[in-house]
mmCIF file of C-alpha atoms in Angstrom:
data_model
loop_
_atom_site.group_PDB
_atom_site.id
_atom_site.type_symbol
_atom_site.label_atom_id
_atom_site.label_comp_id
_atom_site.label_asym_id
_atom_site.label_seq_id
_atom_site.Cartn_x
_atom_site.Cartn_y
_atom_site.Cartn_z
ATOM 1 C CA MET P 1022 71.911 19.923 -55.873
ATOM 2 C CA ALA P 1023 68.271 21.041 -55.762
ATOM 3 C CA ASN P 1024 67.592 19.303 -59.077
ATOM 4 C CA TYR P 1025 69.229 16.085 -57.768
ATOM 5 C CA SER P 1026 67.066 16.155 -54.639
ATOM 6 C CA ARG P 1027 63.979 16.714 -56.759
ATOM 7 C CA PHE P 1028 64.998 13.743 -58.928
ATOM 8 C CA LEU P 1029 65.349 11.506 -55.857
ATOM 9 C CA LEU P 1030 61.919 12.538 -54.611
ATOM 10 C CA LEU P 1031 60.426 11.607 -57.963
ATOM 11 C CA LEU P 1032 62.342 8.331 -58.106
ATOM 12 C CA LEU P 1033 61.555 7.164 -54.561
ATOM 13 C CA PRO P 1034 57.894 6.178 -55.159
ATOM 14 C CA LEU P 1035 58.964 4.164 -58.206
ATOM 15 C CA LEU P 1036 61.632 2.305 -56.206
ATOM 16 C CA LEU P 1037 59.157 1.581 -53.415
ATOM 17 C CA HIS P 1038 56.638 0.314 -55.975
ATOM 18 C CA ILE P 1039 59.240 -2.002 -57.538
ATOM 19 C CA HIS P 1040 60.154 -3.361 -54.095
ATOM 20 C CA SER P 1041 56.512 -4.000 -53.182
ATOM 21 C CA VAL P 1042 55.840 -5.761 -56.478
ATOM 22 C CA ARG P 1043 58.839 -8.007 -56.002
ATOM 23 C CA SER P 1044 57.754 -8.780 -52.447
ATOM 24 C CA GLU P 1045 54.217 -9.868 -53.291
ATOM 25 C CA LEU P 1046 53.156 -13.435 -53.957
ATOM 26 C CA GLN P 1047 53.443 -14.236 -57.647
ATOM 27 C CA LEU P 1048 52.316 -16.834 -60.116
ATOM 28 C CA LYS P 1049 55.267 -19.035 -61.175
ATOM 29 C CA TYR P 1050 57.484 -17.493 -58.490
ATOM 30 C CA TYR P 1051 60.086 -20.268 -58.896
ATOM 31 C CA THR P 1052 60.357 -20.096 -62.694
ATOM 32 C CA LYS P 1053 64.011 -19.005 -62.567
ATOM 33 C CA SER P 1054 65.195 -20.228 -59.164
ATOM 34 C CA CYS P 1055 63.676 -23.729 -59.369
ATOM 35 C CA PRO P 1056 61.834 -24.273 -62.679
ATOM 36 C CA ARG P 1057 60.529 -27.748 -61.774
ATOM 37 C CA ALA P 1058 59.367 -26.857 -58.258
ATOM 38 C CA GLU P 1059 55.632 -27.080 -58.918
ATOM 39 C CA ASP P 1060 56.056 -30.195 -61.076
ATOM 40 C CA ILE P 1061 58.053 -31.910 -58.321
ATOM 41 C CA ILE P 1062 55.372 -31.127 -55.734
ATOM 42 C CA LYS P 1063 52.656 -32.385 -58.065
ATOM 43 C CA GLU P 1064 54.603 -35.618 -58.729
ATOM 44 C CA GLN P 1065 55.252 -36.192 -55.027
ATOM 45 C CA VAL P 1066 51.613 -35.580 -54.122
ATOM 46 C CA ALA P 1067 50.561 -38.153 -56.720
ATOM 47 C CA THR P 1068 53.115 -40.711 -55.521
ATOM 48 C CA LEU P 1069 52.120 -40.256 -51.881
ATOM 49 C CA TYR P 1070 48.423 -40.465 -52.724
ATOM 50 C CA HIS P 1071 48.890 -43.830 -54.418
ATOM 51 C CA LYS P 1072 50.811 -45.114 -51.371
ATOM 52 C CA HIS P 1073 48.686 -43.444 -48.692
ATOM 53 C CA GLY P 1074 45.346 -42.250 -50.051
ATOM 54 C CA ASN P 1075 44.483 -40.241 -46.954
ATOM 55 C CA THR P 1076 47.378 -37.836 -47.558
ATOM 56 C CA ALA P 1077 45.215 -35.924 -50.062
ATOM 57 C CA VAL P 1078 42.728 -35.173 -47.280
ATOM 58 C CA SER P 1079 45.539 -34.176 -44.925
ATOM 59 C CA TRP P 1080 46.968 -31.647 -47.392
ATOM 60 C CA ILE P 1081 43.664 -29.735 -47.450
ATOM 61 C CA ARG P 1082 43.144 -29.891 -43.710
ATOM 62 C CA ASN P 1083 46.735 -28.821 -43.039
ATOM 63 C CA LEU P 1084 46.371 -25.752 -45.245
ATOM 64 C CA PHE P 1085 43.318 -24.699 -43.259
ATOM 65 C CA HIS P 1086 44.935 -25.287 -39.864
ATOM 66 C CA ASP P 1087 48.120 -23.460 -40.890
ATOM 67 C CA CYS P 1088 46.673 -20.491 -42.769
ATOM 68 C CA MET P 1089 43.860 -19.655 -40.351
ATOM 69 C CA VAL P 1090 46.341 -19.053 -37.531
ATOM 70 C CA GLU P 1091 48.163 -15.738 -38.087
ATOM 71 C CA SER P 1092 49.657 -16.526 -41.497
ATOM 72 C CA CYS P 1093 50.256 -19.078 -44.250
ATOM 73 C CA ASP P 1094 53.778 -19.668 -43.030
ATOM 74 C CA ALA P 1095 54.088 -23.385 -42.161
ATOM 75 C CA SER P 1096 54.208 -22.545 -38.445
ATOM 76 C CA LEU P 1097 51.934 -25.557 -37.928
ATOM 77 C CA TYR P 1098 54.742 -27.884 -38.961
ATOM 78 C CA LEU P 1099 57.270 -26.759 -36.370
ATOM 79 C CA ASP P 1100 57.982 -29.284 -33.626
ATOM 80 C CA THR P 1101 58.336 -28.273 -29.984
ATOM 81 C CA SER P 1102 62.004 -27.338 -29.541
ATOM 82 C CA ASN P 1103 64.276 -24.568 -28.283
ATOM 83 C CA GLY P 1104 61.515 -22.815 -26.394
ATOM 84 C CA LEU P 1105 58.942 -23.078 -29.188
ATOM 85 C CA GLU P 1106 55.710 -24.920 -28.338
ATOM 86 C CA SER P 1107 54.285 -26.679 -31.361
ATOM 87 C CA GLU P 1108 50.827 -25.778 -32.630
ATOM 88 C CA LYS P 1109 50.351 -29.514 -33.175
ATOM 89 C CA GLU P 1110 49.932 -29.837 -29.410
ATOM 90 C CA SER P 1111 46.815 -27.663 -29.340
ATOM 91 C CA PRO P 1112 43.500 -29.493 -28.738
ATOM 92 C CA ARG P 1113 42.173 -27.743 -31.860
ATOM 93 C CA ASN P 1114 44.712 -29.723 -33.891
ATOM 94 C CA PHE P 1115 43.685 -33.068 -32.407
ATOM 95 C CA GLY P 1116 43.725 -35.792 -35.049
ATOM 96 C CA MET P 1117 46.021 -33.948 -37.463
ATOM 97 C CA ARG P 1118 48.403 -36.337 -39.224
ATOM 98 C CA ASN P 1119 50.704 -37.044 -42.146
ATOM 99 C CA PHE P 1120 53.029 -34.158 -41.288
ATOM 100 C CA LYS P 1121 56.005 -36.373 -42.130
ATOM 101 C CA TYR P 1122 55.088 -36.492 -45.797
ATOM 102 C CA ILE P 1123 55.636 -32.757 -46.202
ATOM 103 C CA GLU P 1124 59.253 -33.589 -45.319
ATOM 104 C CA THR P 1125 59.238 -36.186 -48.122
ATOM 105 C CA ILE P 1126 58.260 -33.469 -50.600
ATOM 106 C CA LYS P 1127 60.758 -31.037 -49.075
ATOM 107 C CA GLN P 1128 63.606 -33.536 -49.476
ATOM 108 C CA ALA P 1129 62.787 -33.996 -53.166
ATOM 109 C CA LEU P 1130 62.878 -30.232 -53.651
ATOM 110 C CA GLU P 1131 66.105 -29.837 -51.683
ATOM 111 C CA LYS P 1132 67.733 -32.381 -53.963
ATOM 112 C CA GLU P 1133 66.700 -30.332 -57.013
ATOM 113 C CA CYS P 1134 67.059 -26.779 -55.634
ATOM 114 C CA PRO P 1135 68.646 -26.474 -52.175
ATOM 115 C CA ASN P 1136 67.416 -23.704 -49.868
ATOM 116 C CA THR P 1137 64.943 -22.377 -52.431
ATOM 117 C CA VAL P 1138 61.345 -23.596 -51.960
ATOM 118 C CA SER P 1139 59.630 -22.767 -48.687
ATOM 119 C CA CYS P 1140 57.674 -25.224 -46.587
ATOM 120 C CA ALA P 1141 54.804 -22.711 -46.646
ATOM 121 C CA ASP P 1142 54.592 -22.958 -50.436
ATOM 122 C CA ILE P 1143 54.740 -26.753 -50.211
ATOM 123 C CA VAL P 1144 51.767 -26.673 -47.814
ATOM 124 C CA ALA P 1145 49.779 -24.495 -50.230
ATOM 125 C CA LEU P 1146 50.650 -26.320 -53.443
ATOM 126 C CA SER P 1147 50.223 -29.810 -51.971
ATOM 127 C CA ALA P 1148 46.678 -28.839 -50.927
ATOM 128 C CA ARG P 1149 45.923 -27.605 -54.422
ATOM 129 C CA ASP P 1150 47.363 -30.713 -56.083
ATOM 130 C CA GLY P 1151 45.733 -33.024 -53.553
ATOM 131 C CA LEU P 1152 42.345 -31.738 -54.688
ATOM 132 C CA LEU P 1153 42.877 -33.367 -58.082
ATOM 133 C CA TRP P 1154 43.001 -36.814 -56.488
ATOM 134 C CA LEU P 1155 39.804 -36.106 -54.569
ATOM 135 C CA GLY P 1156 37.841 -35.118 -57.647
ATOM 136 C CA GLY P 1157 37.952 -31.448 -56.719
ATOM 137 C CA PRO P 1158 38.458 -28.367 -58.917
ATOM 138 C CA ILE P 1159 40.621 -29.302 -61.919
ATOM 139 C CA ARG P 1160 43.259 -26.626 -61.591
ATOM 140 C CA ILE P 1161 43.710 -23.641 -59.324
ATOM 141 C CA GLU P 1162 46.302 -21.033 -60.285
ATOM 142 C CA MET P 1163 47.989 -20.459 -56.946
ATOM 143 C CA LYS P 1164 50.575 -17.778 -56.238
ATOM 144 C CA THR P 1165 53.831 -18.618 -54.475
ATOM 145 C CA GLY P 1166 56.685 -16.839 -52.757
ATOM 146 C CA ARG P 1167 55.689 -17.436 -49.126
ATOM 147 C CA LYS P 1168 58.426 -17.588 -46.509
ATOM 148 C CA ASP P 1169 58.501 -19.830 -43.438
ATOM 149 C CA SER P 1170 57.842 -18.607 -39.929
ATOM 150 C CA LYS P 1171 60.597 -18.646 -37.313
ATOM 151 C CA GLU P 1172 58.052 -18.965 -34.530
ATOM 152 C CA THR P 1173 54.915 -20.865 -33.558
ATOM 153 C CA TYR P 1174 51.570 -19.457 -32.444
ATOM 154 C CA PHE P 1175 50.482 -22.135 -29.984
ATOM 155 C CA SER P 1176 48.777 -19.626 -27.695
ATOM 156 C CA GLU P 1177 46.864 -18.154 -30.655
ATOM 157 C CA VAL P 1178 45.433 -21.365 -32.127
ATOM 158 C CA GLU P 1179 42.154 -21.343 -30.213
ATOM 159 C CA LYS P 1180 41.684 -17.660 -31.016
ATOM 160 C CA TYR P 1181 41.778 -18.269 -34.777
ATOM 161 C CA LEU P 1182 40.648 -21.852 -35.426
ATOM 162 C CA PRO P 1183 36.871 -22.344 -35.160
ATOM 163 C CA ASN P 1184 35.707 -25.113 -32.862
ATOM 164 C CA HIS P 1185 33.185 -27.687 -34.092
ATOM 165 C CA ASN P 1186 30.872 -26.576 -31.272
ATOM 166 C CA ASP P 1187 31.056 -22.854 -32.056
ATOM 167 C CA SER P 1188 27.969 -20.922 -33.087
ATOM 168 C CA MET P 1189 27.631 -20.239 -36.798
ATOM 169 C CA SER P 1190 27.957 -16.493 -36.196
ATOM 170 C CA SER P 1191 31.304 -17.122 -34.497
ATOM 171 C CA VAL P 1192 32.501 -19.347 -37.361
ATOM 172 C CA LEU P 1193 31.464 -16.794 -39.975
ATOM 173 C CA SER P 1194 33.186 -14.033 -38.024
ATOM 174 C CA ARG P 1195 36.484 -15.912 -37.927
ATOM 175 C CA PHE P 1196 36.451 -16.557 -41.660
ATOM 176 C CA GLN P 1197 35.405 -12.996 -42.423
ATOM 177 C CA SER P 1198 38.397 -11.737 -40.436
ATOM 178 C CA ILE P 1199 40.670 -13.142 -43.161
ATOM 179 C CA GLY P 1200 38.508 -12.011 -46.051
ATOM 180 C CA ILE P 1201 36.333 -15.065 -46.688
ATOM 181 C CA ASP P 1202 32.641 -14.255 -47.075
ATOM 182 C CA THR P 1203 29.646 -16.363 -46.052
ATOM 183 C CA GLU P 1204 29.415 -18.095 -49.417
ATOM 184 C CA GLY P 1205 33.116 -18.997 -49.254
ATOM 185 C CA THR P 1206 32.802 -20.252 -45.678
ATOM 186 C CA VAL P 1207 29.969 -22.598 -46.637
ATOM 187 C CA ALA P 1208 32.106 -23.868 -49.520
ATOM 188 C CA LEU P 1209 35.215 -24.448 -47.384
ATOM 189 C CA LEU P 1210 33.207 -26.419 -44.845
ATOM 190 C CA GLY P 1211 32.424 -28.670 -47.799
ATOM 191 C CA ALA P 1212 35.888 -30.099 -47.191
ATOM 192 C CA HIS P 1213 33.935 -32.185 -44.677
ATOM 193 C CA SER P 1214 32.829 -34.303 -47.613
ATOM 194 C CA VAL P 1215 36.123 -36.181 -47.209
ATOM 195 C CA GLY P 1216 37.978 -37.438 -44.172
ATOM 196 C CA ARG P 1217 36.761 -38.605 -40.799
ATOM 197 C CA VAL P 1218 36.027 -37.470 -37.251
ATOM 198 C CA HIS P 1219 37.272 -39.169 -34.085
ATOM 199 C CA CYS P 1220 34.581 -40.302 -31.668
ATOM 200 C CA VAL P 1221 35.978 -37.880 -29.078
ATOM 201 C CA ASN P 1222 34.407 -35.096 -31.135
ATOM 202 C CA LEU P 1223 31.121 -36.939 -31.733
ATOM 203 C CA VAL P 1224 29.928 -38.521 -28.501
ATOM 204 C CA HIS P 1225 28.506 -35.310 -27.033
ATOM 205 C CA ARG P 1226 25.837 -35.527 -29.773
ATOM 206 C CA LEU P 1227 25.028 -39.156 -28.932
ATOM 207 C CA TYR P 1228 25.242 -39.471 -25.126
ATOM 208 C CA PRO P 1229 23.504 -39.379 -22.751
ATOM 209 C CA THR P 1230 20.729 -38.547 -25.236
ATOM 210 C CA VAL P 1231 20.837 -38.242 -28.998
ATOM 211 C CA ASP P 1232 20.880 -34.745 -30.478
ATOM 212 C CA PRO P 1233 17.372 -34.332 -31.991
ATOM 213 C CA THR P 1234 18.844 -32.690 -35.110
ATOM 214 C CA ILE P 1235 20.426 -36.040 -36.118
ATOM 215 C CA ASP P 1236 18.430 -38.455 -38.271
ATOM 216 C CA PRO P 1237 17.483 -41.401 -35.969
ATOM 217 C CA ASP P 1238 18.818 -44.086 -38.309
ATOM 218 C CA TYR P 1239 22.030 -42.158 -38.745
ATOM 219 C CA ALA P 1240 22.326 -41.829 -34.965
ATOM 220 C CA LYS P 1241 22.126 -45.623 -34.655
ATOM 221 C CA TYR P 1242 24.951 -45.951 -37.169
ATOM 222 C CA LEU P 1243 27.067 -43.414 -35.267
ATOM 223 C CA LYS P 1244 26.486 -45.223 -31.982
ATOM 224 C CA GLY P 1245 27.758 -48.346 -33.670
ATOM 225 C CA ARG P 1246 30.934 -46.480 -34.640
ATOM 226 C CA CYS P 1247 31.214 -44.832 -31.206
ATOM 227 C CA PRO P 1248 29.745 -47.302 -28.682
ATOM 228 C CA SER P 1249 31.120 -45.575 -25.584
ATOM 229 C CA PRO P 1250 30.446 -42.070 -24.246
ATOM 230 C CA ASN P 1251 34.089 -41.991 -23.143
ATOM 231 C CA PRO P 1252 36.180 -43.063 -26.153
ATOM 232 C CA ASP P 1253 39.916 -43.549 -25.888
ATOM 233 C CA PRO P 1254 41.527 -40.655 -27.794
ATOM 234 C CA GLU P 1255 44.437 -42.936 -28.709
ATOM 235 C CA ALA P 1256 42.197 -45.616 -30.211
ATOM 236 C CA VAL P 1257 41.152 -45.772 -33.867
ATOM 237 C CA LEU P 1258 37.516 -44.882 -33.278
ATOM 238 C CA TYR P 1259 35.961 -42.672 -35.902
ATOM 239 C CA SER P 1260 33.209 -42.085 -38.416
ATOM 240 C CA ARG P 1261 33.643 -40.765 -41.935
ATOM 241 C CA PHE P 1262 31.940 -37.521 -42.925
ATOM 242 C CA ASP P 1263 30.441 -39.076 -46.040
ATOM 243 C CA ARG P 1264 29.664 -42.799 -46.299
ATOM 244 C CA GLU P 1265 28.663 -42.696 -49.981
ATOM 245 C CA THR P 1266 31.450 -40.837 -51.808
ATOM 246 C CA THR P 1267 34.044 -41.294 -49.095
ATOM 247 C CA MET P 1268 37.130 -39.931 -50.840
ATOM 248 C CA ILE P 1269 35.553 -37.503 -53.295
ATOM 249 C CA LEU P 1270 35.277 -33.775 -52.658
ATOM 250 C CA ASP P 1271 31.733 -33.279 -53.902
ATOM 251 C CA ASN P 1272 28.384 -31.812 -52.929
ATOM 252 C CA MET P 1273 27.161 -35.001 -51.242
ATOM 253 C CA TYR P 1274 28.133 -33.285 -47.988
ATOM 254 C CA TYR P 1275 25.397 -30.687 -48.500
ATOM 255 C CA LYS P 1276 22.834 -33.325 -49.424
ATOM 256 C CA ASN P 1277 23.732 -35.205 -46.247
ATOM 257 C CA ILE P 1278 23.338 -32.251 -43.917
ATOM 258 C CA LEU P 1279 20.006 -31.352 -45.523
ATOM 259 C CA ASN P 1280 18.952 -34.891 -44.542
ATOM 260 C CA LYS P 1281 20.133 -34.383 -40.931
ATOM 261 C CA LYS P 1282 23.279 -36.458 -41.442
ATOM 262 C CA GLY P 1283 25.894 -33.954 -40.380
ATOM 263 C CA LEU P 1284 28.624 -35.283 -38.091
ATOM 264 C CA LEU P 1285 29.506 -32.103 -36.247
ATOM 265 C CA ILE P 1286 27.310 -29.408 -34.755
ATOM 266 C CA VAL P 1287 28.842 -26.857 -37.110
ATOM 267 C CA ASP P 1288 27.790 -29.009 -40.088
ATOM 268 C CA GLN P 1289 24.155 -29.090 -39.028
ATOM 269 C CA GLU P 1290 24.154 -25.385 -38.165
ATOM 270 C CA LEU P 1291 24.878 -24.601 -41.810
ATOM 271 C CA VAL P 1292 21.355 -25.810 -42.543
ATOM 272 C CA THR P 1293 19.565 -24.037 -39.702
ATOM 273 C CA ASP P 1294 21.315 -20.662 -39.932
ATOM 274 C CA PRO P 1295 19.423 -18.309 -42.300
ATOM 275 C CA ASN P 1296 22.673 -16.724 -43.486
ATOM 276 C CA THR P 1297 24.167 -20.005 -44.685
ATOM 277 C CA SER P 1298 21.213 -22.245 -45.543
ATOM 278 C CA PRO P 1299 20.530 -20.712 -49.015
ATOM 279 C CA PHE P 1300 24.119 -21.517 -50.057
ATOM 280 C CA VAL P 1301 23.771 -25.073 -48.690
ATOM 281 C CA VAL P 1302 20.708 -25.627 -50.870
ATOM 282 C CA LYS P 1303 22.439 -24.145 -53.913
ATOM 283 C CA MET P 1304 25.610 -26.225 -53.452
ATOM 284 C CA ALA P 1305 23.593 -29.400 -52.870
ATOM 285 C CA ALA P 1306 21.974 -28.819 -56.248
ATOM 286 C CA ASP P 1307 25.081 -27.844 -58.228
ATOM 287 C CA ASN P 1308 28.457 -29.552 -57.780
ATOM 288 C CA ASN P 1309 30.195 -27.227 -60.254
ATOM 289 C CA TYR P 1310 29.042 -24.204 -58.286
ATOM 290 C CA PHE P 1311 30.384 -25.798 -55.108
ATOM 291 C CA HIS P 1312 33.772 -26.425 -56.759
ATOM 292 C CA GLN P 1313 33.960 -22.865 -58.075
ATOM 293 C CA GLN P 1314 33.270 -21.361 -54.659
ATOM 294 C CA PHE P 1315 35.614 -23.808 -52.941
ATOM 295 C CA ALA P 1316 38.454 -22.853 -55.304
ATOM 296 C CA ARG P 1317 37.790 -19.141 -54.793
ATOM 297 C CA ALA P 1318 37.751 -19.403 -51.002
ATOM 298 C CA MET P 1319 40.783 -21.678 -50.929
ATOM 299 C CA LEU P 1320 42.824 -19.084 -52.825
ATOM 300 C CA ILE P 1321 41.870 -16.393 -50.319
ATOM 301 C CA LEU P 1322 42.784 -18.728 -47.459
ATOM 302 C CA SER P 1323 46.142 -19.604 -49.048
ATOM 303 C CA GLU P 1324 47.096 -15.934 -49.277
ATOM 304 C CA ASN P 1325 46.274 -14.991 -45.694
ATOM 305 C CA ASN P 1326 48.947 -12.640 -44.366
ATOM 306 C CA PRO P 1327 51.954 -14.460 -45.904
ATOM 307 C CA LEU P 1328 55.528 -13.737 -44.925
ATOM 308 C CA ILE P 1329 57.209 -12.344 -48.032
ATOM 309 C CA GLY P 1330 60.386 -10.651 -49.175
ATOM 310 C CA ASP P 1331 62.882 -10.441 -46.312
ATOM 311 C CA GLN P 1332 60.424 -11.776 -43.736
ATOM 312 C CA GLY P 1333 60.815 -15.284 -42.332
ATOM 313 C CA GLU P 1334 63.165 -17.811 -43.901
ATOM 314 C CA ILE P 1335 63.365 -20.837 -46.179
ATOM 315 C CA ARG P 1336 63.600 -23.749 -43.754
ATOM 316 C CA LYS P 1337 65.933 -26.594 -44.651
ATOM 317 C CA VAL P 1338 63.763 -29.002 -42.648
ATOM 318 C CA CYS P 1339 60.096 -28.130 -42.173
ATOM 319 C CA ARG P 1340 59.991 -29.350 -38.564
ATOM 320 C CA TYR P 1341 62.662 -26.944 -37.310
ATOM 321 C CA VAL P 1342 63.745 -23.356 -37.790
ATOM 322 C CA ASN P 1343 67.187 -22.983 -39.323
ATOM 323 C CA SER P 1344 70.071 -22.862 -36.890
ATOM 324 C CA ALA P 1345 71.778 -19.482 -36.543
#
């Protein structure tokens, strides 16, 4: 009996190690359970991009807004229902869109492999594959095996998501809390080389007086895009981050902010903060370096505190938790 007990004590660490390995995110997680999962997501992302080009931008933004808040668990996609208040309703998620197309991808996967691929993994992989259509890093090897949250974190959104008016020290602190260093933070903010900003988030830099850190000619252009200090949040009133390479994820963003053509306060602060400005200069000079750092930081972001193993669930519909 003593020998048997000693054997169990020796075996226990090995069993725990095997369980932990199986529970971690893995490359090619769906190789056996759904061999075409990543191909299907890639095909759907391409199809949706050709129909609605702005989806590629949404995939990247959605990954950020989901993964920064508690976990990469697709909690962002849950609608308000059954006592859950959707994170989509938070002011920090103002202007988020194209959520419905994640359901398009989910339906294609459900047809191939029912109840197998999580919405959280779709969020991560669609962001990776969307980069290809924006001229971003060629290929990022992204781990999978995330599970979907059964709850939302509406009350936590403002705690985790940086505001465009936050100080640079505050922004850096929030990214550092999930393991992304200063260099990675500067790279991730380079996602502002694509997409657009609603006038609601711009007018405080234009009215009643123009922010002196904005190039005067650029300020005139922005006033043309946002002619009122009180824009209608429901109206299509916006300015694009980058007017030259509008739908390309490149280092033009850094060149723009060095020329005082940043849309948001946080963009311009990258230049003036001594901790971030050296990386801005380096990324403005080297697009490959920018892409390398963006890919590195995006991987860290995509692996923030995922639900794995027996945690969470595989939602059948990304907008709702599964019924009991």
